[in-house]
Amino acid sequence: RELAVRLANMDGVPQNQISALDQPKQDDLKRGDEVITKRQESSNKKHDLSSMKYAELREIINTSTDVELLESCREEFHRRLKAYHNWKKENKRKELQAELDQRAPKSVTEKAKGQPKRLKPGSESKRPVPTGPGEKTHQRYFRVPFIRPADLHKDAQFRKKGWWFAHFDGQYVARQMELHPEKTPVLLVAGKDDMHMCELSLDETGLTRKKGAEVLDREFEEEWEKRGGHEYLQLAISQGLARPTYATVALQNKAANAAAAEQPSKNVKQGKNKK
């Protein structure tokens, strides 16, 4: 205060203004009273600080001389800080998991948002299943550019575009495939890999209205066979994990026809051996 008065005299400040230096501002008094009141209330409640705001805790930590109250405020502050970081970490983990669990490109899943489901109650698991030549569903094939979420924030020269393929047997995906540069192909079949496949109906995806998304069946089959899809589907069938679809029926018919074609030649060989 003395230093302030001396500097004021040197600058020619009027005496009445210098006297004002001795009078605390009303705001300061009010603020001090509020802090004291908060301290007293906290003490009366045995330092129950759960209802205090962050700014109030910080004010007490910065100004309090009550060691016990100060320690309680610090503990409460760090408790809240820890809770915040845990919440943030959990949210980040959920976001990361959501990215890892992404079952289709966003261009496909975004179309489904806000669209009412057209399925009848209880029909979610009743997907159309072709049981023979007389009962068929429409088979449609799609290819959509797909960059995995983990690659989205990479530099443009390192961001490599992949492809998402889907074979829809009626309204639902029967086979799904992801092809990414320098990565192992991801092959999925209905029944065995339901948890990792696109769960949306064809109508919900909007793929039929997406320009350039639909491809010919031979284009899909070429990529599927090239990546070992036939072997993967055959293994799923033999393990009893593949749900019956157009693809499983076609593969089983193909295997049966191949076996039937080989049977005459086997009979001829057996006849020659008997002679």
Coordinates of C-alpha atoms in Angstrom, one line a residue:
R1 CA 0.0 0.0 0.0
E2 CA 2.9 2.4 0.9
L3 CA 4.5 1.7 -2.5
A4 CA 1.2 2.5 -4.2
V5 CA 0.8 5.8 -2.3
R6 CA 4.4 6.8 -3.2
L7 CA 3.9 6.1 -6.8
A8 CA 0.6 8.0 -6.8
N9 CA 2.3 11.1 -5.2
M10 CA 5.1 11.0 -7.9
D11 CA 2.5 11.0 -10.7
G12 CA 0.5 13.9 -9.2
V13 CA -2.6 11.9 -8.3
P14 CA -5.1 13.9 -6.2
Q15 CA -5.2 13.2 -2.5
N16 CA -8.8 12.0 -2.5
Q17 CA -8.0 9.3 -5.0
I18 CA -5.0 8.2 -2.9
S19 CA -7.3 7.9 0.1
A20 CA -9.5 5.6 -1.9
L21 CA -6.6 3.1 -2.0
D22 CA -7.3 2.4 1.7
Q23 CA -10.9 1.5 1.0
P24 CA -11.6 -2.0 -0.3
K25 CA -13.9 -2.3 -3.2
Q26 CA -17.4 -3.5 -2.6
D27 CA -17.0 -6.3 -5.1
D28 CA -13.9 -7.5 -3.3
L29 CA -15.8 -7.5 0.0
K30 CA -18.7 -9.3 -1.5
R31 CA -16.5 -11.9 -3.1
G32 CA -14.6 -12.4 0.2
D33 CA -17.9 -12.8 2.1
E34 CA -19.1 -15.4 -0.4
V35 CA -15.9 -17.4 -0.1
I36 CA -16.0 -17.2 3.7
T37 CA -19.7 -18.3 3.7
K38 CA -18.8 -21.2 1.4
R39 CA -16.0 -22.2 3.8
Q40 CA -18.3 -22.1 6.8
E41 CA -21.0 -24.1 5.0
S42 CA -18.5 -26.7 3.9
S43 CA -17.1 -26.9 7.5
N44 CA -20.7 -27.3 8.9
K45 CA -21.3 -30.1 6.4
K46 CA -18.1 -31.8 7.3
H47 CA -16.6 -30.8 4.0
D48 CA -19.3 -32.2 1.8
L49 CA -18.1 -30.6 -1.4
S50 CA -20.2 -32.6 -3.9
S51 CA -22.5 -29.7 -4.6
M52 CA -19.8 -27.2 -5.2
K53 CA -19.0 -25.9 -8.6
Y54 CA -15.5 -26.3 -10.1
A55 CA -14.9 -22.5 -9.9
E56 CA -15.8 -22.5 -6.2
L57 CA -13.4 -25.4 -5.5
R58 CA -10.6 -23.6 -7.3
E59 CA -11.3 -20.4 -5.4
I60 CA -11.0 -22.1 -2.0
I61 CA -7.9 -24.0 -3.1
N62 CA -6.3 -20.7 -4.1
T63 CA -7.3 -18.7 -1.1
S64 CA -8.0 -20.9 1.9
T65 CA -5.8 -21.1 5.0
D66 CA -7.9 -23.9 6.5
V67 CA -5.6 -26.9 6.0
E68 CA -8.3 -29.5 6.5
L69 CA -10.7 -27.7 4.1
L70 CA -8.0 -27.2 1.6
E71 CA -7.1 -30.9 1.6
S72 CA -10.8 -31.9 1.2
C73 CA -11.1 -29.5 -1.7
R74 CA -8.0 -30.9 -3.4
E75 CA -9.3 -34.4 -3.0
E76 CA -12.7 -33.5 -4.4
F77 CA -11.0 -31.6 -7.3
H78 CA -8.8 -34.6 -8.2
R79 CA -11.7 -37.0 -7.8
R80 CA -13.7 -35.0 -10.4
L81 CA -10.7 -34.7 -12.6
K82 CA -10.2 -38.5 -12.5
A83 CA -13.9 -39.1 -13.3
Y84 CA -13.7 -36.7 -16.2
H85 CA -10.6 -38.5 -17.7
N86 CA -12.2 -41.9 -17.2
W87 CA -15.4 -40.7 -18.9
K88 CA -13.3 -39.2 -21.8
K89 CA -11.3 -42.4 -22.1
E90 CA -14.4 -44.6 -22.1
N91 CA -16.0 -42.4 -24.8
K92 CA -12.8 -42.6 -26.9
R93 CA -12.8 -46.4 -26.4
K94 CA -16.4 -46.6 -27.6
E95 CA -15.7 -44.5 -30.6
L96 CA -12.6 -46.6 -31.5
Q97 CA -14.6 -49.8 -31.0
A98 CA -17.4 -48.4 -33.2
E99 CA -14.8 -47.7 -35.9
L100 CA -13.3 -51.2 -35.6
D101 CA -16.8 -52.7 -35.7
Q102 CA -17.9 -50.8 -38.8
R103 CA -19.6 -53.4 -41.0
A104 CA -20.2 -51.2 -44.0
P105 CA -19.0 -47.9 -45.5
K106 CA -20.6 -44.8 -44.0
S107 CA -22.1 -44.0 -47.4
V108 CA -24.2 -47.1 -46.9
T109 CA -25.0 -46.9 -43.2
E110 CA -25.8 -43.2 -43.3
K111 CA -28.7 -43.8 -45.7
A112 CA -30.4 -46.0 -43.2
K113 CA -30.6 -43.3 -40.5
G114 CA -34.0 -41.8 -40.1
Q115 CA -35.6 -44.4 -42.4
P116 CA -38.5 -46.4 -40.9
K117 CA -38.0 -50.1 -40.9
R118 CA -40.3 -51.9 -43.2
L119 CA -40.1 -55.3 -41.6
K120 CA -43.1 -56.9 -39.9
P121 CA -42.8 -57.6 -36.1
G122 CA -40.9 -60.8 -35.5
S123 CA -39.7 -61.1 -39.0
E124 CA -36.1 -59.9 -38.4
S125 CA -34.6 -63.3 -38.4
K126 CA -36.8 -64.7 -41.2
R127 CA -34.6 -64.0 -44.2
P128 CA -35.6 -65.3 -47.6
V129 CA -34.0 -68.7 -48.2
P130 CA -34.0 -70.4 -51.6
T131 CA -34.8 -74.0 -51.1
G132 CA -34.7 -75.1 -54.7
P133 CA -35.1 -74.1 -58.3
G134 CA -38.7 -73.3 -57.9
E135 CA -38.2 -70.8 -55.1
K136 CA -35.8 -68.0 -55.9
T137 CA -35.1 -64.5 -54.6
H138 CA -33.5 -61.6 -56.4
Q139 CA -29.8 -61.7 -56.4
R140 CA -28.0 -58.3 -56.6
Y141 CA -24.4 -57.4 -56.2
F142 CA -22.8 -54.1 -55.2
R143 CA -19.3 -52.6 -54.9
V144 CA -18.6 -49.4 -52.9
P145 CA -15.3 -47.6 -52.2
F146 CA -14.3 -48.2 -48.6
I147 CA -11.5 -46.6 -46.5
R148 CA -11.2 -48.0 -43.1
P149 CA -11.8 -45.4 -40.3
A150 CA -8.2 -45.9 -39.1
D151 CA -6.9 -44.7 -42.5
L152 CA -9.1 -41.7 -42.8
H153 CA -6.7 -39.3 -41.1
K154 CA -3.6 -40.4 -42.9
D155 CA -1.8 -38.3 -45.4
A156 CA -3.3 -38.4 -48.8
Q157 CA -0.4 -40.4 -50.3
F158 CA -0.7 -43.1 -47.6
R159 CA -4.5 -43.2 -47.7
K160 CA -5.4 -46.2 -49.8
K161 CA -8.9 -46.8 -51.1
G162 CA -10.4 -50.2 -50.6
W163 CA -13.6 -51.8 -51.8
W164 CA -16.6 -53.2 -50.0
F165 CA -18.5 -55.9 -51.9
A166 CA -21.9 -57.3 -51.0
H167 CA -24.1 -60.0 -52.4
F168 CA -27.7 -59.4 -51.4
D169 CA -30.0 -62.5 -51.5
G170 CA -33.3 -60.8 -51.5
Q171 CA -33.3 -58.0 -48.9
Y172 CA -30.2 -59.2 -46.9
V173 CA -26.5 -59.7 -47.4
A174 CA -25.6 -63.4 -48.0
R175 CA -21.9 -62.7 -48.7
Q176 CA -19.7 -59.8 -47.9
M177 CA -16.1 -59.0 -48.9
E178 CA -13.6 -56.2 -48.1
L179 CA -10.5 -55.7 -50.2
H180 CA -7.9 -53.2 -48.9
P181 CA -4.4 -52.7 -50.5
E182 CA -1.7 -54.6 -48.7
K183 CA -4.2 -56.2 -46.4
T184 CA -5.7 -59.7 -46.1
P185 CA -9.1 -59.9 -47.8
V186 CA -12.0 -60.0 -45.4
L187 CA -14.6 -62.7 -46.4
L188 CA -17.9 -63.0 -44.6
V189 CA -20.9 -65.3 -45.0
A190 CA -24.4 -65.2 -43.5
G191 CA -24.8 -67.4 -40.5
K192 CA -21.1 -67.8 -39.6
D193 CA -20.2 -64.1 -39.6
D194 CA -23.5 -62.3 -38.9
M195 CA -22.0 -60.1 -36.1
H196 CA -19.5 -58.6 -38.5
M197 CA -21.8 -58.2 -41.5
C198 CA -24.0 -55.3 -42.7
E199 CA -27.3 -55.9 -40.9
L200 CA -29.3 -53.4 -43.0
S201 CA -31.9 -54.4 -45.6
L202 CA -31.2 -53.6 -49.2
D203 CA -34.0 -50.9 -49.1
E204 CA -32.4 -49.3 -46.1
T205 CA -28.9 -49.0 -47.6
G206 CA -30.1 -47.0 -50.6
L207 CA -27.6 -49.0 -52.8
T208 CA -30.1 -49.5 -55.6
R209 CA -30.2 -45.7 -56.0
K210 CA -26.5 -45.2 -55.7
K211 CA -25.0 -44.5 -59.2
G212 CA -22.3 -47.0 -60.2
A213 CA -22.7 -49.2 -57.1
E214 CA -24.3 -52.2 -58.6
V215 CA -22.1 -54.7 -60.5
L216 CA -22.7 -57.8 -62.5
D217 CA -22.8 -61.2 -60.7
R218 CA -19.7 -62.4 -62.6
E219 CA -17.7 -59.3 -61.4
F220 CA -18.5 -60.3 -57.8
E221 CA -17.9 -64.0 -58.3
E222 CA -14.5 -63.3 -60.0
E223 CA -13.2 -61.4 -57.0
W224 CA -14.9 -63.9 -54.5
E225 CA -13.3 -66.9 -56.2
K226 CA -9.9 -65.1 -56.6
R227 CA -9.8 -64.4 -52.8
G228 CA -10.7 -67.9 -51.8
G229 CA -14.3 -67.3 -51.2
H230 CA -15.6 -70.7 -52.5
E231 CA -13.3 -72.5 -50.1
Y232 CA -14.3 -70.3 -47.2
L233 CA -18.0 -70.8 -47.9
Q234 CA -17.5 -74.6 -48.3
L235 CA -15.8 -74.8 -45.0
A236 CA -18.6 -72.8 -43.3
I237 CA -21.1 -75.2 -44.9
S238 CA -19.2 -78.3 -43.7
Q239 CA -19.0 -76.9 -40.2
G240 CA -22.8 -76.3 -40.2
L241 CA -22.3 -72.6 -39.6
A242 CA -23.5 -71.1 -43.0
R243 CA -27.1 -70.1 -43.2
P244 CA -28.8 -71.5 -46.3
T245 CA -28.8 -68.9 -49.0
Y246 CA -28.7 -68.8 -52.8
A247 CA -24.9 -69.0 -52.6
T248 CA -24.8 -72.1 -50.4
V249 CA -27.4 -73.8 -52.6
A250 CA -25.5 -73.0 -55.7
L251 CA -22.2 -74.2 -54.3
Q252 CA -23.8 -77.5 -53.0
N253 CA -25.4 -78.1 -56.4
K254 CA -22.1 -77.4 -58.1
A255 CA -20.4 -79.9 -55.9
A256 CA -23.1 -82.5 -56.4
N257 CA -22.9 -82.1 -60.2
A258 CA -19.2 -82.5 -60.1
A259 CA -19.5 -85.6 -58.1
A260 CA -22.1 -87.0 -60.4
A261 CA -19.9 -86.3 -63.4
E262 CA -17.0 -88.2 -61.8
Q263 CA -19.2 -91.3 -60.9
P264 CA -19.3 -92.8 -64.4
S265 CA -15.6 -92.6 -64.9
K266 CA -15.1 -94.3 -61.5
N267 CA -17.5 -97.1 -62.5
V268 CA -15.6 -97.7 -65.7
K269 CA -12.3 -97.9 -63.8
Q270 CA -13.8 -100.3 -61.3
G271 CA -15.1 -102.5 -64.2
K272 CA -11.7 -102.6 -65.8
N273 CA -10.1 -103.6 -62.5
K274 CA -12.5 -106.5 -62.1
K275 CA -11.6 -107.8 -65.6

